[in-house]
């Protein structure tokens, strides 16, 4: 219910009320929420106010609208901490979800200039280009394109990257992974990305580039990934210096 005497704006109170009901599972994922008219009657406020609350929740990714059908509860976003250097497989396991991959490309190419520079290999050295769609509980989450030096992992094969690449490096190759540098940018899905991730063209994407090094400082991978922004949020704790 809303408190009209409260200093909190009414649309904000409605947002909090709906979020609470989603948390309590009164409205479950993919459930249709009541119409603007019904909500305005329940809360005894104008439809405009209800619309503002719903629009804010749609922008936040809590709800989504389907033209001509109604407004629905979106899947909860995955919260990805920015502290630890983890693999996709580990990230999903931590959340009780099952990671899987679809291998789109596994080929040896001569390293594009920016890749050879970042991998500190000779210009045009042979590198693996591995493109995978990464799934959580069979739903597409991200497209990843990895570049790894062939010299470093001469026997890497398709079988290994069907599972976890990090596990292959650590368990099979007995190499310790040390650190990574990561850049996250906002982009939108082009036709190809939209089809692979099963989202509309133009949807928000979190574009990530990661350069990772072994514990001895040798760079071993450059990864360009496109994560669905409706399913992911990156979180970090920061301290005032
Ligand atoms: C993550 C990493 C990626 C790494 C992959 C290994 C980001 C943005 N990317 O998805 O760099 O190659 O994990 O996952 O976090 P895997 O061991 O499951 O193959």
mmCIF file of C-alpha atoms and ligand atoms in Angstrom:
data_model
loop_
_atom_site.group_PDB
_atom_site.id
_atom_site.type_symbol
_atom_site.label_atom_id
_atom_site.label_comp_id
_atom_site.label_asym_id
_atom_site.label_seq_id
_atom_site.Cartn_x
_atom_site.Cartn_y
_atom_site.Cartn_z
ATOM 1 C CA UNK A 1 0.000 0.000 0.000
ATOM 2 C CA UNK A 2 1.138 3.574 -0.496
ATOM 3 C CA UNK A 3 1.374 6.241 2.180
ATOM 4 C CA UNK A 4 0.300 9.547 0.665
ATOM 5 C CA UNK A 5 1.658 11.482 3.658
ATOM 6 C CA UNK A 6 5.124 9.987 3.243
ATOM 7 C CA UNK A 7 7.924 12.194 1.872
ATOM 8 C CA UNK A 8 8.799 9.277 -0.451
ATOM 9 C CA UNK A 9 7.375 9.792 -3.957
ATOM 10 C CA UNK A 10 4.317 7.624 -4.639
ATOM 11 C CA UNK A 11 5.788 6.036 -7.788
ATOM 12 C CA UNK A 12 8.816 4.999 -5.697
ATOM 13 C CA UNK A 13 6.586 3.403 -3.062
ATOM 14 C CA UNK A 14 4.801 1.448 -5.808
ATOM 15 C CA UNK A 15 8.150 0.282 -7.211
ATOM 16 C CA UNK A 16 9.221 -0.936 -3.761
ATOM 17 C CA UNK A 17 5.862 -2.635 -3.192
ATOM 18 C CA UNK A 18 6.090 -4.511 -6.518
ATOM 19 C CA UNK A 19 9.723 -5.483 -5.860
ATOM 20 C CA UNK A 20 8.736 -6.838 -2.457
ATOM 21 C CA UNK A 21 5.933 -8.891 -3.974
ATOM 22 C CA UNK A 22 8.367 -10.297 -6.540
ATOM 23 C CA UNK A 23 10.789 -11.131 -3.723
ATOM 24 C CA UNK A 24 8.012 -12.870 -1.781
ATOM 25 C CA UNK A 25 7.196 -14.853 -4.951
ATOM 26 C CA UNK A 26 3.681 -13.473 -5.012
ATOM 27 C CA UNK A 27 4.660 -12.590 -8.598
ATOM 28 C CA UNK A 28 7.036 -15.201 -10.002
ATOM 29 C CA UNK A 29 9.443 -14.999 -12.950
ATOM 30 C CA UNK A 30 7.505 -14.625 -16.249
ATOM 31 C CA UNK A 31 4.202 -13.941 -14.387
ATOM 32 C CA UNK A 32 2.090 -11.145 -15.783
ATOM 33 C CA UNK A 33 1.590 -8.353 -13.272
ATOM 34 C CA UNK A 34 -1.831 -6.632 -12.959
ATOM 35 C CA UNK A 35 -2.673 -4.003 -15.588
ATOM 36 C CA UNK A 36 -2.053 -0.273 -15.054
ATOM 37 C CA UNK A 37 -5.784 0.160 -14.499
ATOM 38 C CA UNK A 38 -5.940 -2.562 -11.860
ATOM 39 C CA UNK A 39 -2.847 -1.248 -10.089
ATOM 40 C CA UNK A 40 -4.148 2.320 -10.117
ATOM 41 C CA UNK A 41 -7.368 1.067 -8.482
ATOM 42 C CA UNK A 42 -5.497 -1.017 -5.895
ATOM 43 C CA UNK A 43 -3.129 1.795 -4.948
ATOM 44 C CA UNK A 44 -5.786 4.519 -5.397
ATOM 45 C CA UNK A 45 -3.434 6.620 -7.506
ATOM 46 C CA UNK A 46 -3.503 7.875 -11.095
ATOM 47 C CA UNK A 47 -2.547 5.619 -14.002
ATOM 48 C CA UNK A 48 0.230 8.096 -14.809
ATOM 49 C CA UNK A 49 1.873 7.402 -11.446
ATOM 50 C CA UNK A 50 1.576 3.640 -11.932
ATOM 51 C CA UNK A 51 3.029 3.983 -15.444
ATOM 52 C CA UNK A 52 6.034 5.868 -14.103
ATOM 53 C CA UNK A 53 6.724 3.150 -11.508
ATOM 54 C CA UNK A 54 6.414 0.410 -14.135
ATOM 55 C CA UNK A 55 8.625 2.257 -16.622
ATOM 56 C CA UNK A 56 11.312 2.621 -13.950
ATOM 57 C CA UNK A 57 11.118 -1.106 -13.169
ATOM 58 C CA UNK A 58 11.294 -1.951 -16.885
ATOM 59 C CA UNK A 59 14.381 0.263 -17.235
ATOM 60 C CA UNK A 60 15.922 -1.444 -14.217
ATOM 61 C CA UNK A 61 15.300 -4.848 -15.811
ATOM 62 C CA UNK A 62 12.935 -6.026 -13.057
ATOM 63 C CA UNK A 63 9.938 -6.132 -15.444
ATOM 64 C CA UNK A 64 9.572 -6.355 -19.225
ATOM 65 C CA UNK A 65 6.748 -5.329 -21.498
ATOM 66 C CA UNK A 66 5.357 -7.363 -24.387
ATOM 67 C CA UNK A 67 3.412 -5.371 -26.924
ATOM 68 C CA UNK A 68 -0.284 -6.142 -26.817
ATOM 69 C CA UNK A 69 0.144 -8.720 -24.032
ATOM 70 C CA UNK A 70 1.127 -6.996 -20.806
ATOM 71 C CA UNK A 71 3.966 -6.508 -18.350
ATOM 72 C CA UNK A 72 5.850 -9.465 -16.916
ATOM 73 C CA UNK A 73 8.374 -10.278 -14.199
ATOM 74 C CA UNK A 74 11.870 -10.602 -15.668
ATOM 75 C CA UNK A 75 14.416 -13.206 -14.616
ATOM 76 C CA UNK A 76 16.622 -12.004 -11.804
ATOM 77 C CA UNK A 77 19.970 -10.711 -13.053
ATOM 78 C CA UNK A 78 23.116 -12.628 -12.241
ATOM 79 C CA UNK A 79 25.332 -10.584 -9.936
ATOM 80 C CA UNK A 80 28.935 -10.995 -10.965
ATOM 81 C CA UNK A 81 31.514 -9.712 -8.465
ATOM 82 C CA UNK A 82 34.411 -7.892 -10.077
ATOM 83 C CA UNK A 83 37.001 -9.030 -7.547
ATOM 84 C CA UNK A 84 38.016 -12.640 -8.209
ATOM 85 C CA UNK A 85 39.464 -14.023 -11.428
ATOM 86 C CA UNK A 86 36.954 -16.780 -12.099
ATOM 87 C CA UNK A 87 35.813 -18.794 -15.081
ATOM 88 C CA UNK A 88 32.333 -18.917 -16.519
ATOM 89 C CA UNK A 89 31.969 -22.531 -15.356
ATOM 90 C CA UNK A 90 32.930 -21.584 -11.784
ATOM 91 C CA UNK A 91 30.656 -18.528 -11.813
ATOM 92 C CA UNK A 92 27.644 -20.643 -12.733
ATOM 93 C CA UNK A 93 28.508 -23.410 -10.282
ATOM 94 C CA UNK A 94 28.662 -20.871 -7.426
ATOM 95 C CA UNK A 95 25.058 -19.981 -8.258
ATOM 96 C CA UNK A 96 23.850 -23.546 -8.485
ATOM 97 C CA UNK A 97 23.458 -23.231 -12.268
ATOM 98 C CA UNK A 98 24.767 -25.563 -14.917
ATOM 99 C CA UNK A 99 27.287 -24.100 -17.381
ATOM 100 C CA UNK A 100 27.433 -25.372 -20.931
ATOM 101 C CA UNK A 101 28.819 -24.122 -24.228
ATOM 102 C CA UNK A 102 28.147 -24.298 -27.920
ATOM 103 C CA UNK A 103 31.340 -24.186 -29.916
ATOM 104 C CA UNK A 104 30.892 -21.961 -32.961
ATOM 105 C CA UNK A 105 34.509 -21.645 -34.100
ATOM 106 C CA UNK A 106 37.708 -23.490 -33.286
ATOM 107 C CA UNK A 107 40.456 -22.546 -35.689
ATOM 108 C CA UNK A 108 44.075 -21.520 -35.947
ATOM 109 C CA UNK A 109 44.538 -18.076 -37.459
ATOM 110 C CA UNK A 110 47.447 -15.730 -37.793
ATOM 111 C CA UNK A 111 47.161 -13.284 -34.902
ATOM 112 C CA UNK A 112 45.561 -9.937 -35.725
ATOM 113 C CA UNK A 113 47.883 -7.062 -34.720
ATOM 114 C CA UNK A 114 46.107 -6.136 -31.461
ATOM 115 C CA UNK A 115 45.989 -9.775 -30.341
ATOM 116 C CA UNK A 116 49.672 -10.503 -30.977
ATOM 117 C CA UNK A 117 50.567 -7.340 -29.090
ATOM 118 C CA UNK A 118 48.422 -8.284 -26.094
ATOM 119 C CA UNK A 119 49.569 -11.923 -26.103
ATOM 120 C CA UNK A 120 53.149 -10.714 -26.567
ATOM 121 C CA UNK A 121 53.645 -13.143 -29.445
ATOM 122 C CA UNK A 122 55.366 -12.480 -32.758
ATOM 123 C CA UNK A 123 53.297 -10.532 -35.245
ATOM 124 C CA UNK A 124 51.021 -12.906 -37.168
ATOM 125 C CA UNK A 125 51.983 -15.832 -34.892
ATOM 126 C CA UNK A 126 49.531 -18.711 -34.969
ATOM 127 C CA UNK A 127 46.730 -18.328 -32.412
ATOM 128 C CA UNK A 128 43.568 -20.265 -31.660
ATOM 129 C CA UNK A 129 40.378 -18.376 -32.288
ATOM 130 C CA UNK A 130 37.678 -20.019 -30.208
ATOM 131 C CA UNK A 131 34.149 -18.720 -30.296
ATOM 132 C CA UNK A 132 31.595 -20.137 -27.868
ATOM 133 C CA UNK A 133 28.075 -19.326 -26.759
ATOM 134 C CA UNK A 134 27.997 -19.752 -22.992
ATOM 135 C CA UNK A 135 24.793 -21.005 -21.410
ATOM 136 C CA UNK A 136 23.520 -21.054 -17.822
ATOM 137 C CA UNK A 137 20.869 -23.729 -17.288
ATOM 138 C CA UNK A 138 20.619 -23.989 -21.095
ATOM 139 C CA UNK A 139 19.865 -20.254 -21.541
ATOM 140 C CA UNK A 140 22.327 -18.156 -23.586
ATOM 141 C CA UNK A 141 24.224 -15.664 -21.416
ATOM 142 C CA UNK A 142 27.248 -14.590 -23.434
ATOM 143 C CA UNK A 143 29.240 -14.981 -26.630
ATOM 144 C CA UNK A 144 32.950 -15.351 -26.011
ATOM 145 C CA UNK A 145 35.799 -15.176 -28.473
ATOM 146 C CA UNK A 146 39.112 -16.345 -27.002
ATOM 147 C CA UNK A 147 42.523 -15.986 -28.572
ATOM 148 C CA UNK A 148 45.309 -18.188 -27.173
ATOM 149 C CA UNK A 149 48.795 -18.772 -28.460
ATOM 150 C CA UNK A 150 49.241 -22.103 -30.270
ATOM 151 C CA UNK A 151 52.881 -22.284 -29.090
ATOM 152 C CA UNK A 152 51.725 -22.206 -25.469
ATOM 153 C CA UNK A 153 48.989 -24.833 -25.817
ATOM 154 C CA UNK A 154 50.027 -26.944 -28.821
ATOM 155 C CA UNK A 155 47.580 -29.769 -28.062
ATOM 156 C CA UNK A 156 44.491 -27.732 -27.177
ATOM 157 C CA UNK A 157 41.510 -29.286 -28.948
ATOM 158 C CA UNK A 158 37.783 -28.863 -29.456
ATOM 159 C CA UNK A 159 37.011 -31.433 -26.783
ATOM 160 C CA UNK A 160 38.809 -29.372 -24.110
ATOM 161 C CA UNK A 161 36.894 -26.179 -24.846
ATOM 162 C CA UNK A 162 33.527 -27.919 -24.762
ATOM 163 C CA UNK A 163 34.172 -27.935 -21.019
ATOM 164 C CA UNK A 164 36.089 -25.391 -18.969
ATOM 165 C CA UNK A 165 39.119 -23.752 -20.581
ATOM 166 C CA UNK A 166 40.472 -22.662 -17.183
ATOM 167 C CA UNK A 167 40.169 -26.177 -15.870
ATOM 168 C CA UNK A 168 42.092 -27.457 -18.927
ATOM 169 C CA UNK A 169 44.879 -24.926 -18.276
ATOM 170 C CA UNK A 170 45.077 -25.589 -14.536
ATOM 171 C CA UNK A 171 44.300 -29.292 -14.237
ATOM 172 C CA UNK A 172 45.524 -30.720 -17.550
ATOM 173 C CA UNK A 173 48.390 -28.352 -18.284
ATOM 174 C CA UNK A 174 49.241 -27.713 -14.616
ATOM 175 C CA UNK A 175 49.688 -23.999 -15.235
ATOM 176 C CA UNK A 176 48.643 -21.525 -12.527
ATOM 177 C CA UNK A 177 46.463 -18.638 -13.653
ATOM 178 C CA UNK A 178 47.485 -15.369 -12.004
ATOM 179 C CA UNK A 179 45.724 -12.147 -12.935
ATOM 180 C CA UNK A 180 43.706 -10.401 -15.611
ATOM 181 C CA UNK A 181 42.951 -6.933 -16.848
ATOM 182 C CA UNK A 182 39.339 -6.343 -17.799
ATOM 183 C CA UNK A 183 37.479 -3.543 -19.565
ATOM 184 C CA UNK A 184 33.669 -3.372 -19.624
ATOM 185 C CA UNK A 185 31.785 -1.216 -22.112
ATOM 186 C CA UNK A 186 28.124 -0.754 -23.012
ATOM 187 C CA UNK A 187 27.123 -1.702 -26.571
ATOM 188 C CA UNK A 188 24.026 -2.953 -28.374
ATOM 189 C CA UNK A 189 23.377 -6.292 -30.054
ATOM 190 C CA UNK A 190 23.834 -6.456 -33.825
ATOM 191 C CA UNK A 191 21.837 -8.992 -35.868
ATOM 192 C CA UNK A 192 24.306 -11.815 -35.386
ATOM 193 C CA UNK A 193 24.702 -11.301 -31.636
ATOM 194 C CA UNK A 194 20.934 -10.937 -31.211
ATOM 195 C CA UNK A 195 20.313 -14.253 -32.978
ATOM 196 C CA UNK A 196 22.983 -16.087 -30.952
ATOM 197 C CA UNK A 197 21.837 -14.661 -27.618
ATOM 198 C CA UNK A 198 18.120 -14.916 -28.426
ATOM 199 C CA UNK A 199 17.409 -11.226 -27.778
ATOM 200 C CA UNK A 200 16.001 -8.444 -29.985
ATOM 201 C CA UNK A 201 18.436 -6.545 -32.236
ATOM 202 C CA UNK A 202 19.563 -3.387 -30.428
ATOM 203 C CA UNK A 203 19.278 -4.884 -26.911
ATOM 204 C CA UNK A 204 21.831 -3.726 -24.360
ATOM 205 C CA UNK A 205 25.055 -5.740 -24.227
ATOM 206 C CA UNK A 206 27.964 -5.605 -21.786
ATOM 207 C CA UNK A 207 31.039 -5.887 -23.910
ATOM 208 C CA UNK A 208 34.039 -7.180 -21.981
ATOM 209 C CA UNK A 209 37.646 -7.569 -22.990
ATOM 210 C CA UNK A 210 39.864 -9.594 -20.675
ATOM 211 C CA UNK A 211 43.635 -10.143 -20.954
ATOM 212 C CA UNK A 212 44.759 -12.868 -18.594
ATOM 213 C CA UNK A 213 48.219 -13.903 -17.443
ATOM 214 C CA UNK A 214 49.652 -16.995 -15.828
ATOM 215 C CA UNK A 215 51.018 -16.664 -12.301
ATOM 216 C CA UNK A 216 54.498 -15.983 -13.756
ATOM 217 C CA UNK A 217 53.107 -12.998 -15.672
ATOM 218 C CA UNK A 218 53.013 -14.601 -19.167
ATOM 219 C CA UNK A 219 49.883 -13.462 -21.041
ATOM 220 C CA UNK A 220 47.847 -16.502 -22.117
ATOM 221 C CA UNK A 221 44.476 -15.288 -23.367
ATOM 222 C CA UNK A 222 42.689 -12.336 -24.873
ATOM 223 C CA UNK A 223 38.920 -12.721 -24.640
ATOM 224 C CA UNK A 224 36.242 -10.551 -26.167
ATOM 225 C CA UNK A 225 32.829 -11.286 -24.699
ATOM 226 C CA UNK A 226 29.318 -9.998 -25.156
ATOM 227 C CA UNK A 227 27.118 -10.525 -22.116
ATOM 228 C CA UNK A 228 23.357 -10.035 -22.077
ATOM 229 C CA UNK A 229 22.775 -6.870 -20.052
ATOM 230 C CA UNK A 230 19.272 -8.039 -19.130
ATOM 231 C CA UNK A 231 20.781 -11.072 -17.348
ATOM 232 C CA UNK A 232 23.975 -9.678 -15.855
ATOM 233 C CA UNK A 233 25.106 -6.987 -13.501
ATOM 234 C CA UNK A 234 28.650 -6.489 -12.304
ATOM 235 C CA UNK A 235 29.151 -5.511 -8.698
ATOM 236 C CA UNK A 236 32.177 -4.383 -6.691
ATOM 237 C CA UNK A 237 32.940 -3.110 -3.219
ATOM 238 C CA UNK A 238 34.974 0.055 -3.264
ATOM 239 C CA UNK A 239 36.842 1.796 -0.484
ATOM 240 C CA UNK A 240 37.594 5.444 0.014
ATOM 241 C CA UNK A 241 41.346 5.975 -0.087
HETATM 242 C C1 LIG B 1 35.015 -16.169 -18.323
HETATM 243 C C2 LIG B 1 36.021 -15.140 -18.802
HETATM 244 C C3 LIG B 1 36.846 -15.611 -19.958
HETATM 245 C C4 LIG B 1 37.402 -17.001 -19.718
HETATM 246 C C5 LIG B 1 36.273 -17.946 -19.381
HETATM 247 C C6 LIG B 1 36.766 -19.324 -19.051
HETATM 248 C C7 LIG B 1 34.827 -13.003 -18.440
HETATM 249 C C8 LIG B 1 34.403 -11.726 -19.000
HETATM 250 N N1 LIG B 1 35.418 -13.876 -19.218
HETATM 251 O O1 LIG B 1 33.888 -16.225 -19.112
HETATM 252 O O2 LIG B 1 37.916 -14.719 -20.105
HETATM 253 O O3 LIG B 1 38.088 -17.469 -20.854
HETATM 254 O O4 LIG B 1 35.595 -17.466 -18.228
HETATM 255 O O5 LIG B 1 35.632 -20.093 -18.737
HETATM 256 O O6 LIG B 1 34.602 -13.216 -17.293
HETATM 257 P P1 LIG B 1 35.620 -21.655 -18.742
HETATM 258 O O7 LIG B 1 36.754 -22.103 -17.891
HETATM 259 O O8 LIG B 1 34.279 -22.022 -18.230
HETATM 260 O O9 LIG B 1 35.828 -22.103 -20.181
#
